[in-house]
């Protein structure tokens, strides 16, 4: 395990201060202190298709969540969220259960419970401190970062061998079974496997991935311009558990159950665009409720169109043609808004103002939607004017202050000695 310099600045944390907060909370000890750092992610294109067998194109960005862990001499597992000043303690021998009152600790308990289920045995209790610069509930995968950072930290602490894919699948299981959100694999997979200066083209039906070079600020692209990846935070947080997310998943399952009787495909995203009108006919014939059939068809069309847009966008990215690449963002946003109905007034305002601002090549919501964050590719010299124009228009339309982060793509989560 590499040692992290306390002076290291690249992750945005003051490690001297974090270490002393940890020691003020849990005391001094000779046990090894481990630091696990996990990045946020944005999805560049391909939303709501990772649970329908589609291709997605996420990357990790330079905002991090940090977990410090150290063994203690008891059978107690203690968590402290330094930014929220919230503490929880559990026995490592008690079965873990979800409890709303435990807040963020549920994610950690879920990971710990499933690690135990897979044969892991903790020989002692341990103390945990969490600090995060990833805004919670904003569509940047703060929960996947929490899960992956914790799983990797526990694996290092107890010398457990676990692959990155296993860690991602375990995190997904926590979301699906422990937290009740029927999400796909994209977030955990990219947080665990991202490579800097690339976007990850992930085939969610096989978990095969390819890293597509994405050099933002520093390259000479086809049209001779440098672009910046700008994340636009609507500052309207949402909770996904209990949102329409699971409803969308159910709608897709229902549509697929009908369509697979006619089309020989393994998932919705494997339908060809030219089969869409037949799919519409099949849904209309199978459903007694014609309005429901129309809704199901819109969900199916989104899956097929979005999957196709990912492929076209990747072809442009391979050519280093960022301008065309970003044009697919805007098309994707329209599909998420109109057919999948997972955008919202705030995200629509950010995106529509972004695309009419000079220097913006394209914009779209990112992640689950329903508020949260949107992204834009903007010519680098025009970023300050872009932020001002979009921020002002958004304030006028939605009466909220947007935040803007100009991001770099970074490597996956990593564990260090501190
Ligand atoms: C959330 C889920 C992901 C994915 C996105 C939408 O982030 O965790 O699995 O479905 O929404 O693309």
Short mmCIF file of C-alpha atoms in Angstrom, two decimals, residues 75-263:
data_model
loop_
_atom_site.label_atom_id
_atom_site.label_comp_id
_atom_site.label_asym_id
_atom_site.label_seq_id
_atom_site.Cartn_x
_atom_site.Cartn_y
_atom_site.Cartn_z
CA UNK A 75 -15.98 -5.47 18.89
CA UNK A 76 -17.46 -2.09 18.02
CA UNK A 77 -17.74 -0.50 14.61
CA UNK A 78 -17.96 3.29 14.90
CA UNK A 79 -18.74 5.78 12.14
CA UNK A 80 -18.25 9.53 12.26
CA UNK A 81 -19.33 11.79 9.39
CA UNK A 82 -17.08 14.78 10.08
CA UNK A 83 -18.98 17.19 7.81
CA UNK A 84 -22.36 16.34 9.33
CA UNK A 85 -21.06 15.84 12.88
CA UNK A 86 -23.05 12.59 13.00
CA UNK A 87 -21.86 9.46 14.84
CA UNK A 88 -23.12 5.87 14.99
CA UNK A 89 -21.83 2.73 16.73
CA UNK A 90 -22.73 -0.90 16.07
CA UNK A 91 -21.52 -4.29 17.24
CA UNK A 92 -19.61 -6.08 14.49
CA UNK A 93 -21.30 -9.31 15.57
CA UNK A 94 -24.91 -8.06 15.33
CA UNK A 95 -26.83 -8.59 12.07
CA UNK A 96 -27.16 -5.26 10.25
CA UNK A 97 -30.56 -3.94 9.27
CA UNK A 98 -31.69 -0.84 7.39
CA UNK A 99 -33.05 1.92 9.61
CA UNK A 100 -33.95 5.35 8.24
CA UNK A 101 -32.63 6.95 11.43
CA UNK A 102 -29.11 5.68 10.61
CA UNK A 103 -28.81 7.95 7.55
CA UNK A 104 -25.47 7.51 5.75
CA UNK A 105 -24.50 4.68 8.12
CA UNK A 106 -26.96 2.41 6.30
CA UNK A 107 -24.69 2.33 3.24
CA UNK A 108 -21.73 1.29 5.38
CA UNK A 109 -23.74 -1.26 7.36
CA UNK A 110 -25.01 -2.70 4.08
CA UNK A 111 -21.47 -3.07 2.72
CA UNK A 112 -20.25 -4.60 5.97
CA UNK A 113 -23.18 -7.04 6.12
CA UNK A 114 -22.66 -8.23 2.53
CA UNK A 115 -18.90 -8.56 3.02
CA UNK A 116 -19.67 -10.80 6.01
CA UNK A 117 -22.19 -12.75 3.95
CA UNK A 118 -19.50 -13.44 1.38
CA UNK A 119 -17.32 -15.10 4.01
CA UNK A 120 -15.37 -12.18 5.47
CA UNK A 121 -14.72 -12.31 9.21
CA UNK A 122 -13.66 -9.17 11.10
CA UNK A 123 -11.24 -10.08 13.91
CA UNK A 124 -11.79 -6.74 15.66
CA UNK A 125 -13.92 -3.64 15.62
CA UNK A 126 -12.78 -0.52 13.77
CA UNK A 127 -13.28 3.22 13.66
CA UNK A 128 -14.32 5.15 10.59
CA UNK A 129 -14.30 8.83 9.67
CA UNK A 130 -16.02 10.05 6.51
CA UNK A 131 -15.53 13.45 4.88
CA UNK A 132 -16.81 14.35 1.45
CA UNK A 133 -16.56 17.09 -1.14
CA UNK A 134 -19.17 15.34 -3.32
CA UNK A 135 -22.51 17.05 -2.87
CA UNK A 136 -25.07 14.57 -1.52
CA UNK A 137 -28.12 13.73 -3.66
CA UNK A 138 -26.87 15.73 -6.63
CA UNK A 139 -26.43 13.01 -9.20
CA UNK A 140 -22.64 12.79 -8.86
CA UNK A 141 -22.76 9.37 -7.16
CA UNK A 142 -21.85 10.32 -3.63
CA UNK A 143 -23.34 7.00 -2.49
CA UNK A 144 -21.27 4.88 -4.91
CA UNK A 145 -18.16 6.76 -3.74
CA UNK A 146 -19.11 6.01 -0.13
CA UNK A 147 -19.66 2.31 -0.84
CA UNK A 148 -16.51 1.78 -2.90
CA UNK A 149 -14.26 3.80 -0.56
CA UNK A 150 -15.56 1.81 2.41
CA UNK A 151 -15.32 -1.62 0.76
CA UNK A 152 -11.72 -0.94 -0.37
CA UNK A 153 -10.80 0.41 3.08
CA UNK A 154 -12.20 -2.64 4.89
CA UNK A 155 -10.50 -4.98 2.40
CA UNK A 156 -7.16 -3.29 3.05
CA UNK A 157 -7.63 -3.21 6.82
CA UNK A 158 -8.39 -6.95 7.04
CA UNK A 159 -6.20 -8.12 4.11
CA UNK A 160 -9.20 -9.27 2.18
CA UNK A 161 -8.71 -9.95 -1.49
CA UNK A 162 -11.52 -8.45 -3.52
CA UNK A 163 -11.42 -7.41 -7.16
CA UNK A 164 -12.65 -4.04 -8.39
CA UNK A 165 -15.54 -5.71 -10.19
CA UNK A 166 -16.51 -7.61 -7.03
CA UNK A 167 -16.41 -4.35 -5.07
CA UNK A 168 -18.65 -2.69 -7.67
CA UNK A 169 -21.14 -5.57 -7.65
CA UNK A 170 -21.22 -5.57 -3.88
CA UNK A 171 -21.89 -1.81 -3.82
CA UNK A 172 -24.70 -2.27 -6.34
CA UNK A 173 -26.22 -5.02 -4.20
CA UNK A 174 -26.22 -2.65 -1.23
CA UNK A 175 -28.14 -0.07 -3.28
CA UNK A 176 -30.58 -2.65 -4.67
CA UNK A 177 -31.26 -4.85 -1.64
CA UNK A 178 -30.23 -2.90 1.45
CA UNK A 179 -31.28 0.61 0.36
CA UNK A 180 -34.10 -0.43 -2.00
CA UNK A 181 -32.97 1.53 -5.08
CA UNK A 182 -33.08 -0.71 -8.15
CA UNK A 183 -30.14 0.99 -9.82
CA UNK A 184 -27.71 -0.39 -12.38
CA UNK A 185 -23.97 -1.02 -12.18
CA UNK A 186 -22.61 2.13 -13.84
CA UNK A 187 -21.79 4.27 -10.81
CA UNK A 188 -19.99 1.70 -8.69
CA UNK A 189 -18.19 0.29 -11.72
CA UNK A 190 -16.71 3.60 -12.84
CA UNK A 191 -15.83 4.75 -9.32
CA UNK A 192 -13.94 1.46 -8.89
CA UNK A 193 -12.32 1.31 -12.36
CA UNK A 194 -11.97 4.79 -13.89
CA UNK A 195 -8.77 5.89 -15.64
CA UNK A 196 -7.81 9.55 -15.82
CA UNK A 197 -7.95 11.35 -19.20
CA UNK A 198 -10.44 8.81 -20.48
CA UNK A 199 -14.16 8.15 -20.57
CA UNK A 200 -15.23 4.58 -19.88
CA UNK A 201 -17.36 2.91 -22.53
CA UNK A 202 -19.09 0.24 -20.48
CA UNK A 203 -21.25 -2.48 -21.96
CA UNK A 204 -23.58 -3.08 -19.03
CA UNK A 205 -24.77 -6.40 -20.43
CA UNK A 206 -21.31 -7.98 -20.19
CA UNK A 207 -19.33 -5.54 -17.98
CA UNK A 208 -16.72 -5.28 -20.71
CA UNK A 209 -15.26 -1.81 -20.84
CA UNK A 210 -13.03 0.23 -23.07
CA UNK A 211 -11.27 3.46 -22.16
CA UNK A 212 -11.75 6.20 -24.77
CA UNK A 213 -9.16 9.02 -24.60
CA UNK A 214 -10.71 12.27 -23.39
CA UNK A 215 -8.16 15.02 -23.06
CA UNK A 216 -10.15 18.07 -22.31
CA UNK A 217 -8.29 21.29 -21.69
CA UNK A 218 -4.97 20.32 -23.21
CA UNK A 219 -5.60 19.00 -26.71
CA UNK A 220 -5.77 20.27 -30.20
CA UNK A 221 -9.08 18.94 -31.43
CA UNK A 222 -10.38 18.69 -34.96
CA UNK A 223 -11.94 22.12 -34.92
CA UNK A 224 -8.91 23.61 -33.17
CA UNK A 225 -10.66 24.43 -29.90
CA UNK A 226 -10.09 23.36 -26.31
CA UNK A 227 -13.15 22.42 -24.29
CA UNK A 228 -13.88 22.23 -20.58
CA UNK A 229 -16.27 19.82 -18.92
CA UNK A 230 -18.54 21.96 -16.77
CA UNK A 231 -20.80 20.38 -14.16
CA UNK A 232 -23.83 22.52 -13.37
CA UNK A 233 -25.33 21.76 -9.99
CA UNK A 234 -28.98 22.80 -9.81
CA UNK A 235 -28.70 22.81 -6.01
CA UNK A 236 -32.07 21.14 -5.86
CA UNK A 237 -31.20 17.86 -4.14
CA UNK A 238 -33.43 14.83 -4.38
CA UNK A 239 -33.66 11.45 -2.77
CA UNK A 240 -33.62 8.62 -5.30
CA UNK A 241 -34.98 6.01 -2.97
CA UNK A 242 -38.71 6.53 -3.26
CA UNK A 243 -38.38 8.66 -6.40
CA UNK A 244 -39.64 7.67 -9.81
CA UNK A 245 -36.43 5.74 -10.44
CA UNK A 246 -37.87 2.39 -9.39
CA UNK A 247 -41.07 3.17 -11.29
CA UNK A 248 -39.06 3.60 -14.51
CA UNK A 249 -37.31 0.31 -13.88
CA UNK A 250 -40.68 -1.43 -13.40
CA UNK A 251 -42.03 0.12 -16.61
CA UNK A 252 -39.02 -1.17 -18.54
CA UNK A 253 -39.47 -4.65 -17.07
CA UNK A 254 -43.11 -4.65 -18.05
CA UNK A 255 -42.38 -3.49 -21.60
CA UNK A 256 -39.61 -6.07 -21.98
CA UNK A 257 -41.84 -8.89 -20.72
CA UNK A 258 -44.26 -8.08 -23.56
CA UNK A 259 -41.68 -7.44 -26.29
CA UNK A 260 -39.56 -10.49 -25.65
CA UNK A 261 -42.45 -12.68 -26.74
CA UNK A 262 -42.02 -11.22 -30.23
CA UNK A 263 -38.41 -10.05 -30.51
#
